[in-house]
Amino acid sequence: MIKTENIIKKYGSGDSEVIALNGVSLHINEGEFTAVMGESGSGKSTLLSILGAMNSPTSGSVEVNGTDIYKLSKDERSMFRGRELGFVFQSFYLVPYLTLLENVMVPLVITKKTKKEKLEMAEYSLDMVGLGSKSHRLPGEISGGEMERTAIARAIVNRPSLLLADEPTGNLDSKTGKAIMSLFSDFNKTGMTIVMVTHSSEWAGYAGRVIRVADGQIAD
Amino acid sequence: MKPWNISVKNMIRRKGKSLFIISGMIIGTAALVAVITYSDAMTMSITHKMEKYGANIIITPKNDNLELSYGGIALGPVSYRVDEIRESDLKRIDSIKNRMNIAAVGPSVTGVADLNGRRVLLTGLNFDTIHILRPWWEVDGGEFEHGVIIAGSAAAVSLKIKTGDSVAVNGTRMKVKVILGQTGSHDDNMIFTDLKNAQLLLNKKGIVSMVEVAALCTGCPIEDMVVQLSDALPETSVTAIKQVISSRMESMKHIGTLVLGISIVLIVICGLVVTTTMMNSVRERSDEIGIFRAIGFRERDILQMILFEALVLSVIAGLAGYLLGFASAWSGAVYSGGEGIMIHFNPVTVLIAMSVTVATGFAAGIYPAVTASRLDPVEALRHI
């Protein structure tokens, strides 16, 4: 599913050069729920962005579903992200002027699906996160937990094989965090591969596997 | 939902920003339209006023005259051979390419006649075109009619005639209908009647001595017309009155240069306003653009969305700007008291305004659009 070989990621150059990842090799199987833990600045978010085909490594290779994603052109990589991956961000990043339904539909906008198909898929995703009844509300009219669930609905609307989440519960209270983790567990049970960055051992406990990153390397 | 739906919703959500962009473009377009419309109207007005100078092309018979003058003393021409113009040949004037630019054709015949026993210079004119070819005539005697005499001011004094007198011209009794006001030209010393009558009195039936032509000159190719008239009437000499033409052309050239200069400045300002505002908008929306890029939008998808916004705003601004500009030009003409300045709807101005606004808005949107499309999703979102 995911196979990385000796990823090195450097930012800046000369005296200001920072090595964010220093020779990361890992293998994540299809259907695995993996938590990536580490201190702030350890390189876990950089690892996630590289796995998410958004951040080219300085060296090394990344294969997702058998595709060496950094050998793809920019456009091909964009399409790969839209087709194969789902992203959940800590800060939700919902588009404020679109309704929840429209926000969830955004990844489908650039696909060739019919209007009816797009609508059905978005409604199904919102139902899965329990927000079907609030589909016509704007992000400003719902709670933080509901925003996160909308962001999750958007991430899964394309039925991605790999879901990448960066501290999805970072801005949520414990109760809402648990609800989100339950959702992730449910998705994982359907066969979806999940890689989640978190600080919390509690949330990492929902994952079947925990990878620790320290100083840009896999610690264990 | 399509990408353009997102663009439209964004423009509606950011009404203030959209209105700011639009108002900048509206002001630019309105100023452009007002300047073009007003200068068009002014040019037409000036042209019409210039037409009042009368004829600007003179057709005379070809001749071999030799002017005899020395030391400022003119002894008059020595005529070796003079061809005359046949009135019937003048129909050929209607066949020239630029015949639509001809406002009036005035054939005339001139000769020496006897009036109450004194020799006078008698000219026969086509009275129908007098108001165009001699707009400076001050006529207090009403409508001209066949068989009457019009006397120049100096001639009337010299001949001791007044309006209503009956005079004998080459033995034919005729009534003095009008005494002209002083013109300061040769007309003051002459006696006039209608062309047919003069041809009879001077025994020159079907013959004309000279033809005056008034050409409408809003950019008319007067030199071309001279050539066309010369070709149509090869037995004549066709001359343009250069002074009038060149002053007309010079005025129009100055107005045109001024309009062009103002327009270019306005367009550049308009473009800068759009670029700056859209760049700010792109910066404010970097999170949003970053998320679009992260979830699969290609650079070209973002590019199209931003350019679509620029296009929609430009079209709205173009239409609103045209209406505002036209209204400004109209009120300018009404309230400035500009005599004879008439504002007309001109579809070409609409086309120019729309094309310039849309092209400027679109061009000004390219840089922000390219910048937006190249946003690195990781940078835009700071962290995924």
PDB file of N, CA, C and O in Angstrom, chain B residues 30-88:
ATOM      1  N   ALA B  30     -15.961  54.049 -17.431  1.00  0.00           N
ATOM      2  CA  ALA B  30     -16.862  55.197 -17.575  1.00  0.00           C
ATOM      3  C   ALA B  30     -16.097  56.407 -18.094  1.00  0.00           C
ATOM      4  O   ALA B  30     -16.563  57.117 -18.987  1.00  0.00           O
ATOM      5  N   ALA B  31     -14.904  56.611 -17.531  1.00  0.00           N
ATOM      6  CA  ALA B  31     -14.102  57.761 -17.970  1.00  0.00           C
ATOM      7  C   ALA B  31     -13.726  57.603 -19.444  1.00  0.00           C
ATOM      8  O   ALA B  31     -13.819  58.550 -20.225  1.00  0.00           O
ATOM      9  N   LEU B  32     -13.354  56.372 -19.796  1.00  0.00           N
ATOM     10  CA  LEU B  32     -12.980  56.090 -21.192  1.00  0.00           C
ATOM     11  C   LEU B  32     -14.162  56.365 -22.129  1.00  0.00           C
ATOM     12  O   LEU B  32     -14.026  57.057 -23.141  1.00  0.00           O
ATOM     13  N   VAL B  33     -15.337  55.834 -21.739  1.00  0.00           N
ATOM     14  CA  VAL B  33     -16.536  56.013 -22.577  1.00  0.00           C
ATOM     15  C   VAL B  33     -16.922  57.485 -22.643  1.00  0.00           C
ATOM     16  O   VAL B  33     -17.230  58.003 -23.721  1.00  0.00           O
ATOM     17  N   ALA B  34     -16.861  58.148 -21.489  1.00  0.00           N
ATOM     18  CA  ALA B  34     -17.239  59.568 -21.465  1.00  0.00           C
ATOM     19  C   ALA B  34     -16.320  60.377 -22.371  1.00  0.00           C
ATOM     20  O   ALA B  34     -16.784  61.198 -23.162  1.00  0.00           O
ATOM     21  N   VAL B  35     -15.024  60.090 -22.274  1.00  0.00           N
ATOM     22  CA  VAL B  35     -14.057  60.842 -23.084  1.00  0.00           C
ATOM     23  C   VAL B  35     -14.291  60.569 -24.574  1.00  0.00           C
ATOM     24  O   VAL B  35     -14.352  61.487 -25.391  1.00  0.00           O
ATOM     25  N   ILE B  36     -14.462  59.272 -24.908  1.00  0.00           N
ATOM     26  CA  ILE B  36     -14.664  58.924 -26.330  1.00  0.00           C
ATOM     27  C   ILE B  36     -15.966  59.532 -26.843  1.00  0.00           C
ATOM     28  O   ILE B  36     -16.009  60.168 -27.888  1.00  0.00           O
ATOM     29  N   THR B  37     -17.056  59.321 -26.064  1.00  0.00           N
ATOM     30  CA  THR B  37     -18.375  59.794 -26.508  1.00  0.00           C
ATOM     31  C   THR B  37     -18.380  61.316 -26.634  1.00  0.00           C
ATOM     32  O   THR B  37     -18.865  61.869 -27.623  1.00  0.00           O
ATOM     33  N   TYR B  38     -17.818  61.987 -25.619  1.00  0.00           N
ATOM     34  CA  TYR B  38     -17.843  63.446 -25.645  1.00  0.00           C
ATOM     35  C   TYR B  38     -16.963  63.982 -26.771  1.00  0.00           C
ATOM     36  O   TYR B  38     -17.346  64.913 -27.478  1.00  0.00           O
ATOM     37  N   SER B  39     -15.807  63.350 -26.951  1.00  0.00           N
ATOM     38  CA  SER B  39     -14.921  63.852 -28.010  1.00  0.00           C
ATOM     39  C   SER B  39     -15.507  63.570 -29.394  1.00  0.00           C
ATOM     40  O   SER B  39     -15.358  64.368 -30.307  1.00  0.00           O
ATOM     41  N   ASP B  40     -16.224  62.441 -29.525  1.00  0.00           N
ATOM     42  CA  ASP B  40     -16.924  62.148 -30.782  1.00  0.00           C
ATOM     43  C   ASP B  40     -17.935  63.240 -31.082  1.00  0.00           C
ATOM     44  O   ASP B  40     -18.009  63.757 -32.205  1.00  0.00           O
ATOM     45  N   ALA B  41     -18.708  63.539 -30.036  1.00  0.00           N
ATOM     46  CA  ALA B  41     -19.750  64.553 -30.198  1.00  0.00           C
ATOM     47  C   ALA B  41     -19.123  65.917 -30.515  1.00  0.00           C
ATOM     48  O   ALA B  41     -19.623  66.661 -31.354  1.00  0.00           O
ATOM     49  N   MET B  42     -17.984  66.190 -29.841  1.00  0.00           N
ATOM     50  CA  MET B  42     -17.307  67.461 -30.064  1.00  0.00           C
ATOM     51  C   MET B  42     -16.759  67.539 -31.490  1.00  0.00           C
ATOM     52  O   MET B  42     -16.863  68.550 -32.162  1.00  0.00           O
ATOM     53  N   THR B  43     -16.183  66.403 -31.923  1.00  0.00           N
ATOM     54  CA  THR B  43     -15.638  66.356 -33.285  1.00  0.00           C
ATOM     55  C   THR B  43     -16.742  66.595 -34.307  1.00  0.00           C
ATOM     56  O   THR B  43     -16.565  67.354 -35.262  1.00  0.00           O
ATOM     57  N   MET B  44     -17.889  65.951 -34.061  1.00  0.00           N
ATOM     58  CA  MET B  44     -19.014  66.137 -34.989  1.00  0.00           C
ATOM     59  C   MET B  44     -19.478  67.583 -34.991  1.00  0.00           C
ATOM     60  O   MET B  44     -19.768  68.159 -36.028  1.00  0.00           O
ATOM     61  N   SER B  45     -19.511  68.136 -33.777  1.00  0.00           N
ATOM     62  CA  SER B  45     -19.953  69.518 -33.653  1.00  0.00           C
ATOM     63  C   SER B  45     -18.994  70.460 -34.389  1.00  0.00           C
ATOM     64  O   SER B  45     -19.412  71.334 -35.144  1.00  0.00           O
ATOM     65  N   ILE B  46     -17.687  70.218 -34.177  1.00  0.00           N
ATOM     66  CA  ILE B  46     -16.678  71.056 -34.846  1.00  0.00           C
ATOM     67  C   ILE B  46     -16.791  70.896 -36.356  1.00  0.00           C
ATOM     68  O   ILE B  46     -16.750  71.858 -37.120  1.00  0.00           O
ATOM     69  N   THR B  47     -16.991  69.628 -36.760  1.00  0.00           N
ATOM     70  CA  THR B  47     -17.109  69.359 -38.196  1.00  0.00           C
ATOM     71  C   THR B  47     -18.279  70.130 -38.794  1.00  0.00           C
ATOM     72  O   THR B  47     -18.151  70.765 -39.839  1.00  0.00           O
ATOM     73  N   HIS B  48     -19.416  70.049 -38.059  1.00  0.00           N
ATOM     74  CA  HIS B  48     -20.596  70.751 -38.578  1.00  0.00           C
ATOM     75  C   HIS B  48     -20.352  72.249 -38.650  1.00  0.00           C
ATOM     76  O   HIS B  48     -20.761  72.900 -39.600  1.00  0.00           O
ATOM     77  N   LYS B  49     -19.653  72.746 -37.623  1.00  0.00           N
ATOM     78  CA  LYS B  49     -19.367  74.182 -37.636  1.00  0.00           C
ATOM     79  C   LYS B  49     -18.441  74.529 -38.805  1.00  0.00           C
ATOM     80  O   LYS B  49     -18.596  75.554 -39.453  1.00  0.00           O
ATOM     81  N   MET B  50     -17.497  73.641 -39.043  1.00  0.00           N
ATOM     82  CA  MET B  50     -16.547  73.891 -40.141  1.00  0.00           C
ATOM     83  C   MET B  50     -17.236  73.828 -41.501  1.00  0.00           C
ATOM     84  O   MET B  50     -16.826  74.493 -42.443  1.00  0.00           O
ATOM     85  N   GLU B  51     -18.281  72.980 -41.549  1.00  0.00           N
ATOM     86  CA  GLU B  51     -19.008  72.900 -42.818  1.00  0.00           C
ATOM     87  C   GLU B  51     -19.575  74.273 -43.192  1.00  0.00           C
ATOM     88  O   GLU B  51     -19.825  74.569 -44.353  1.00  0.00           O
ATOM     89  N   LYS B  52     -19.775  75.100 -42.150  1.00  0.00           N
ATOM     90  CA  LYS B  52     -20.345  76.420 -42.414  1.00  0.00           C
ATOM     91  C   LYS B  52     -19.378  77.331 -43.161  1.00  0.00           C
ATOM     92  O   LYS B  52     -19.734  78.418 -43.576  1.00  0.00           O
ATOM     93  N   TYR B  53     -18.123  76.870 -43.241  1.00  0.00           N
ATOM     94  CA  TYR B  53     -17.191  77.656 -44.053  1.00  0.00           C
ATOM     95  C   TYR B  53     -17.508  77.510 -45.535  1.00  0.00           C
ATOM     96  O   TYR B  53     -16.927  78.163 -46.363  1.00  0.00           O
ATOM     97  N   GLY B  54     -18.447  76.644 -45.859  1.00  0.00           N
ATOM     98  CA  GLY B  54     -18.881  76.509 -47.244  1.00  0.00           C
ATOM     99  C   GLY B  54     -18.103  75.483 -48.025  1.00  0.00           C
ATOM    100  O   GLY B  54     -17.661  74.479 -47.475  1.00  0.00           O
ATOM    101  N   ALA B  55     -17.935  75.772 -49.314  1.00  0.00           N
ATOM    102  CA  ALA B  55     -17.327  74.795 -50.206  1.00  0.00           C
ATOM    103  C   ALA B  55     -15.865  74.560 -49.849  1.00  0.00           C
ATOM    104  O   ALA B  55     -15.178  75.466 -49.411  1.00  0.00           O
ATOM    105  N   ASN B  56     -15.435  73.322 -50.024  1.00  0.00           N
ATOM    106  CA  ASN B  56     -14.019  73.054 -49.791  1.00  0.00           C
ATOM    107  C   ASN B  56     -13.349  72.403 -50.999  1.00  0.00           C
ATOM    108  O   ASN B  56     -12.202  72.025 -50.933  1.00  0.00           O
ATOM    109  N   ILE B  57     -14.113  72.245 -52.090  1.00  0.00           N
ATOM    110  CA  ILE B  57     -13.520  71.775 -53.349  1.00  0.00           C
ATOM    111  C   ILE B  57     -14.069  72.671 -54.471  1.00  0.00           C
ATOM    112  O   ILE B  57     -15.267  72.952 -54.508  1.00  0.00           O
ATOM    113  N   ILE B  58     -13.188  73.112 -55.321  1.00  0.00           N
ATOM    114  CA  ILE B  58     -13.596  73.969 -56.441  1.00  0.00           C
ATOM    115  C   ILE B  58     -13.268  73.269 -57.754  1.00  0.00           C
ATOM    116  O   ILE B  58     -12.146  72.779 -57.936  1.00  0.00           O
ATOM    117  N   ILE B  59     -14.267  73.205 -58.644  1.00  0.00           N
ATOM    118  CA  ILE B  59     -14.047  72.612 -59.972  1.00  0.00           C
ATOM    119  C   ILE B  59     -14.148  73.739 -60.999  1.00  0.00           C
ATOM    120  O   ILE B  59     -15.169  74.442 -61.070  1.00  0.00           O
ATOM    121  N   THR B  60     -13.074  73.940 -61.734  1.00  0.00           N
ATOM    122  CA  THR B  60     -13.068  74.992 -62.766  1.00  0.00           C
ATOM    123  C   THR B  60     -12.663  74.371 -64.094  1.00  0.00           C
ATOM    124  O   THR B  60     -12.057  73.290 -64.122  1.00  0.00           O
ATOM    125  N   PRO B  61     -12.986  75.050 -65.180  1.00  0.00           N
ATOM    126  CA  PRO B  61     -12.565  74.510 -66.480  1.00  0.00           C
ATOM    127  C   PRO B  61     -11.045  74.520 -66.566  1.00  0.00           C
ATOM    128  O   PRO B  61     -10.392  75.385 -65.995  1.00  0.00           O
ATOM    129  N   LYS B  62     -10.503  73.563 -67.283  1.00  0.00           N
ATOM    130  CA  LYS B  62      -9.058  73.590 -67.535  1.00  0.00           C
ATOM    131  C   LYS B  62      -8.756  74.770 -68.450  1.00  0.00           C
ATOM    132  O   LYS B  62      -9.527  75.061 -69.361  1.00  0.00           O
ATOM    133  N   ASN B  63      -7.685  75.468 -68.194  1.00  0.00           N
ATOM    134  CA  ASN B  63      -7.341  76.575 -69.081  1.00  0.00           C
ATOM    135  C   ASN B  63      -5.828  76.744 -69.161  1.00  0.00           C
ATOM    136  O   ASN B  63      -5.084  76.146 -68.389  1.00  0.00           O
ATOM    137  N   ASP B  64      -5.428  77.531 -70.105  1.00  0.00           N
ATOM    138  CA  ASP B  64      -3.996  77.790 -70.282  1.00  0.00           C
ATOM    139  C   ASP B  64      -3.666  79.217 -69.861  1.00  0.00           C
ATOM    140  O   ASP B  64      -2.833  79.888 -70.454  1.00  0.00           O
ATOM    141  N   ASN B  65      -4.423  79.719 -68.849  1.00  0.00           N
ATOM    142  CA  ASN B  65      -4.200  81.097 -68.418  1.00  0.00           C
ATOM    143  C   ASN B  65      -2.769  81.331 -67.947  1.00  0.00           C
ATOM    144  O   ASN B  65      -2.159  80.469 -67.343  1.00  0.00           O
ATOM    145  N   LEU B  66      -2.290  82.494 -68.200  1.00  0.00           N
ATOM    146  CA  LEU B  66      -0.980  82.900 -67.702  1.00  0.00           C
ATOM    147  C   LEU B  66      -1.193  84.129 -66.830  1.00  0.00           C
ATOM    148  O   LEU B  66      -1.667  85.157 -67.280  1.00  0.00           O
ATOM    149  N   GLU B  67      -0.952  83.935 -65.520  1.00  0.00           N
ATOM    150  CA  GLU B  67      -1.159  85.062 -64.598  1.00  0.00           C
ATOM    151  C   GLU B  67      -0.079  86.115 -64.842  1.00  0.00           C
ATOM    152  O   GLU B  67       1.106  85.795 -64.910  1.00  0.00           O
ATOM    153  N   LEU B  68      -0.501  87.361 -65.003  1.00  0.00           N
ATOM    154  CA  LEU B  68       0.471  88.440 -65.205  1.00  0.00           C
ATOM    155  C   LEU B  68       0.484  89.332 -63.978  1.00  0.00           C
ATOM    156  O   LEU B  68      -0.441  90.094 -63.728  1.00  0.00           O
ATOM    157  N   SER B  69       1.507  89.164 -63.180  1.00  0.00           N
ATOM    158  CA  SER B  69       1.650  90.044 -62.027  1.00  0.00           C
ATOM    159  C   SER B  69       3.128  90.234 -61.758  1.00  0.00           C
ATOM    160  O   SER B  69       3.942  89.341 -61.979  1.00  0.00           O
ATOM    161  N   TYR B  70       3.452  91.434 -61.285  1.00  0.00           N
ATOM    162  CA  TYR B  70       4.845  91.736 -61.000  1.00  0.00           C
ATOM    163  C   TYR B  70       4.886  92.824 -59.949  1.00  0.00           C
ATOM    164  O   TYR B  70       4.162  93.821 -60.034  1.00  0.00           O
ATOM    165  N   GLY B  71       5.707  92.597 -58.933  1.00  0.00           N
ATOM    166  CA  GLY B  71       5.853  93.622 -57.902  1.00  0.00           C
ATOM    167  C   GLY B  71       4.561  93.954 -57.204  1.00  0.00           C
ATOM    168  O   GLY B  71       4.313  95.086 -56.830  1.00  0.00           O
ATOM    169  N   GLY B  72       3.696  92.914 -57.066  1.00  0.00           N
ATOM    170  CA  GLY B  72       2.435  93.115 -56.356  1.00  0.00           C
ATOM    171  C   GLY B  72       1.359  93.730 -57.210  1.00  0.00           C
ATOM    172  O   GLY B  72       0.230  93.947 -56.785  1.00  0.00           O
ATOM    173  N   ILE B  73       1.664  94.035 -58.457  1.00  0.00           N
ATOM    174  CA  ILE B  73       0.645  94.618 -59.348  1.00  0.00           C
ATOM    175  C   ILE B  73       0.137  93.494 -60.251  1.00  0.00           C
ATOM    176  O   ILE B  73       0.900  92.910 -61.029  1.00  0.00           O
ATOM    177  N   ALA B  74      -1.146  93.184 -60.117  1.00  0.00           N
ATOM    178  CA  ALA B  74      -1.741  92.128 -60.940  1.00  0.00           C
ATOM    179  C   ALA B  74      -2.345  92.746 -62.183  1.00  0.00           C
ATOM    180  O   ALA B  74      -3.108  93.709 -62.104  1.00  0.00           O
ATOM    181  N   LEU B  75      -1.984  92.200 -63.292  1.00  0.00           N
ATOM    182  CA  LEU B  75      -2.510  92.722 -64.558  1.00  0.00           C
ATOM    183  C   LEU B  75      -3.578  91.818 -65.130  1.00  0.00           C
ATOM    184  O   LEU B  75      -4.065  92.018 -66.229  1.00  0.00           O
ATOM    185  N   GLY B  76      -3.921  90.776 -64.371  1.00  0.00           N
ATOM    186  CA  GLY B  76      -4.960  89.856 -64.842  1.00  0.00           C
ATOM    187  C   GLY B  76      -4.360  88.796 -65.723  1.00  0.00           C
ATOM    188  O   GLY B  76      -3.229  88.916 -66.190  1.00  0.00           O
ATOM    189  N   PRO B  77      -5.128  87.736 -65.945  1.00  0.00           N
ATOM    190  CA  PRO B  77      -4.600  86.616 -66.720  1.00  0.00           C
ATOM    191  C   PRO B  77      -4.699  86.845 -68.222  1.00  0.00           C
ATOM    192  O   PRO B  77      -5.584  87.554 -68.699  1.00  0.00           O
ATOM    193  N   VAL B  78      -3.770  86.266 -68.917  1.00  0.00           N
ATOM    194  CA  VAL B  78      -3.867  86.230 -70.371  1.00  0.00           C
ATOM    195  C   VAL B  78      -4.396  84.858 -70.731  1.00  0.00           C
ATOM    196  O   VAL B  78      -3.799  83.845 -70.387  1.00  0.00           O
ATOM    197  N   SER B  79      -5.559  84.813 -71.317  1.00  0.00           N
ATOM    198  CA  SER B  79      -6.189  83.528 -71.591  1.00  0.00           C
ATOM    199  C   SER B  79      -5.881  83.079 -73.012  1.00  0.00           C
ATOM    200  O   SER B  79      -6.155  83.796 -73.956  1.00  0.00           O
ATOM    201  N   TYR B  80      -5.233  81.939 -73.096  1.00  0.00           N
ATOM    202  CA  TYR B  80      -4.955  81.378 -74.420  1.00  0.00           C
ATOM    203  C   TYR B  80      -6.088  80.476 -74.864  1.00  0.00           C
ATOM    204  O   TYR B  80      -6.439  80.398 -76.013  1.00  0.00           O
ATOM    205  N   ARG B  81      -6.626  79.690 -73.886  1.00  0.00           N
ATOM    206  CA  ARG B  81      -7.699  78.748 -74.244  1.00  0.00           C
ATOM    207  C   ARG B  81      -8.479  78.436 -72.967  1.00  0.00           C
ATOM    208  O   ARG B  81      -7.877  78.202 -71.923  1.00  0.00           O
ATOM    209  N   VAL B  82      -9.786  78.518 -73.028  1.00  0.00           N
ATOM    210  CA  VAL B  82     -10.600  78.158 -71.865  1.00  0.00           C
ATOM    211  C   VAL B  82     -11.653  77.147 -72.285  1.00  0.00           C
ATOM    212  O   VAL B  82     -12.452  77.421 -73.163  1.00  0.00           O
ATOM    213  N   ASP B  83     -11.608  75.964 -71.649  1.00  0.00           N
ATOM    214  CA  ASP B  83     -12.680  74.999 -71.872  1.00  0.00           C
ATOM    215  C   ASP B  83     -13.812  75.367 -70.935  1.00  0.00           C
ATOM    216  O   ASP B  83     -13.590  75.920 -69.870  1.00  0.00           O
ATOM    217  N   GLU B  84     -14.999  75.025 -71.308  1.00  0.00           N
ATOM    218  CA  GLU B  84     -16.125  75.276 -70.419  1.00  0.00           C
ATOM    219  C   GLU B  84     -16.668  73.959 -69.926  1.00  0.00           C
ATOM    220  O   GLU B  84     -16.473  72.905 -70.556  1.00  0.00           O
ATOM    221  N   ILE B  85     -17.364  74.032 -68.805  1.00  0.00           N
ATOM    222  CA  ILE B  85     -17.938  72.815 -68.225  1.00  0.00           C
ATOM    223  C   ILE B  85     -19.393  72.724 -68.680  1.00  0.00           C
ATOM    224  O   ILE B  85     -20.145  73.701 -68.553  1.00  0.00           O
ATOM    225  N   ARG B  86     -19.741  71.560 -69.200  1.00  0.00           N
ATOM    226  CA  ARG B  86     -21.142  71.370 -69.584  1.00  0.00           C
ATOM    227  C   ARG B  86     -21.914  70.908 -68.348  1.00  0.00           C
ATOM    228  O   ARG B  86     -21.474  70.012 -67.617  1.00  0.00           O
ATOM    229  N   GLU B  87     -23.067  71.526 -68.150  1.00  0.00           N
ATOM    230  CA  GLU B  87     -23.864  71.209 -66.961  1.00  0.00           C
ATOM    231  C   GLU B  87     -24.240  69.731 -66.930  1.00  0.00           C
ATOM    232  O   GLU B  87     -24.278  69.101 -65.860  1.00  0.00           O
ATOM    233  N   SER B  88     -24.455  69.179 -68.092  1.00  0.00           N
ATOM    234  CA  SER B  88     -24.871  67.768 -68.176  1.00  0.00           C
ATOM    235  C   SER B  88     -23.764  66.822 -67.670  1.00  0.00           C
ATOM    236  O   SER B  88     -24.038  65.724 -67.185  1.00  0.00           O
TER     237      SER B  88
END
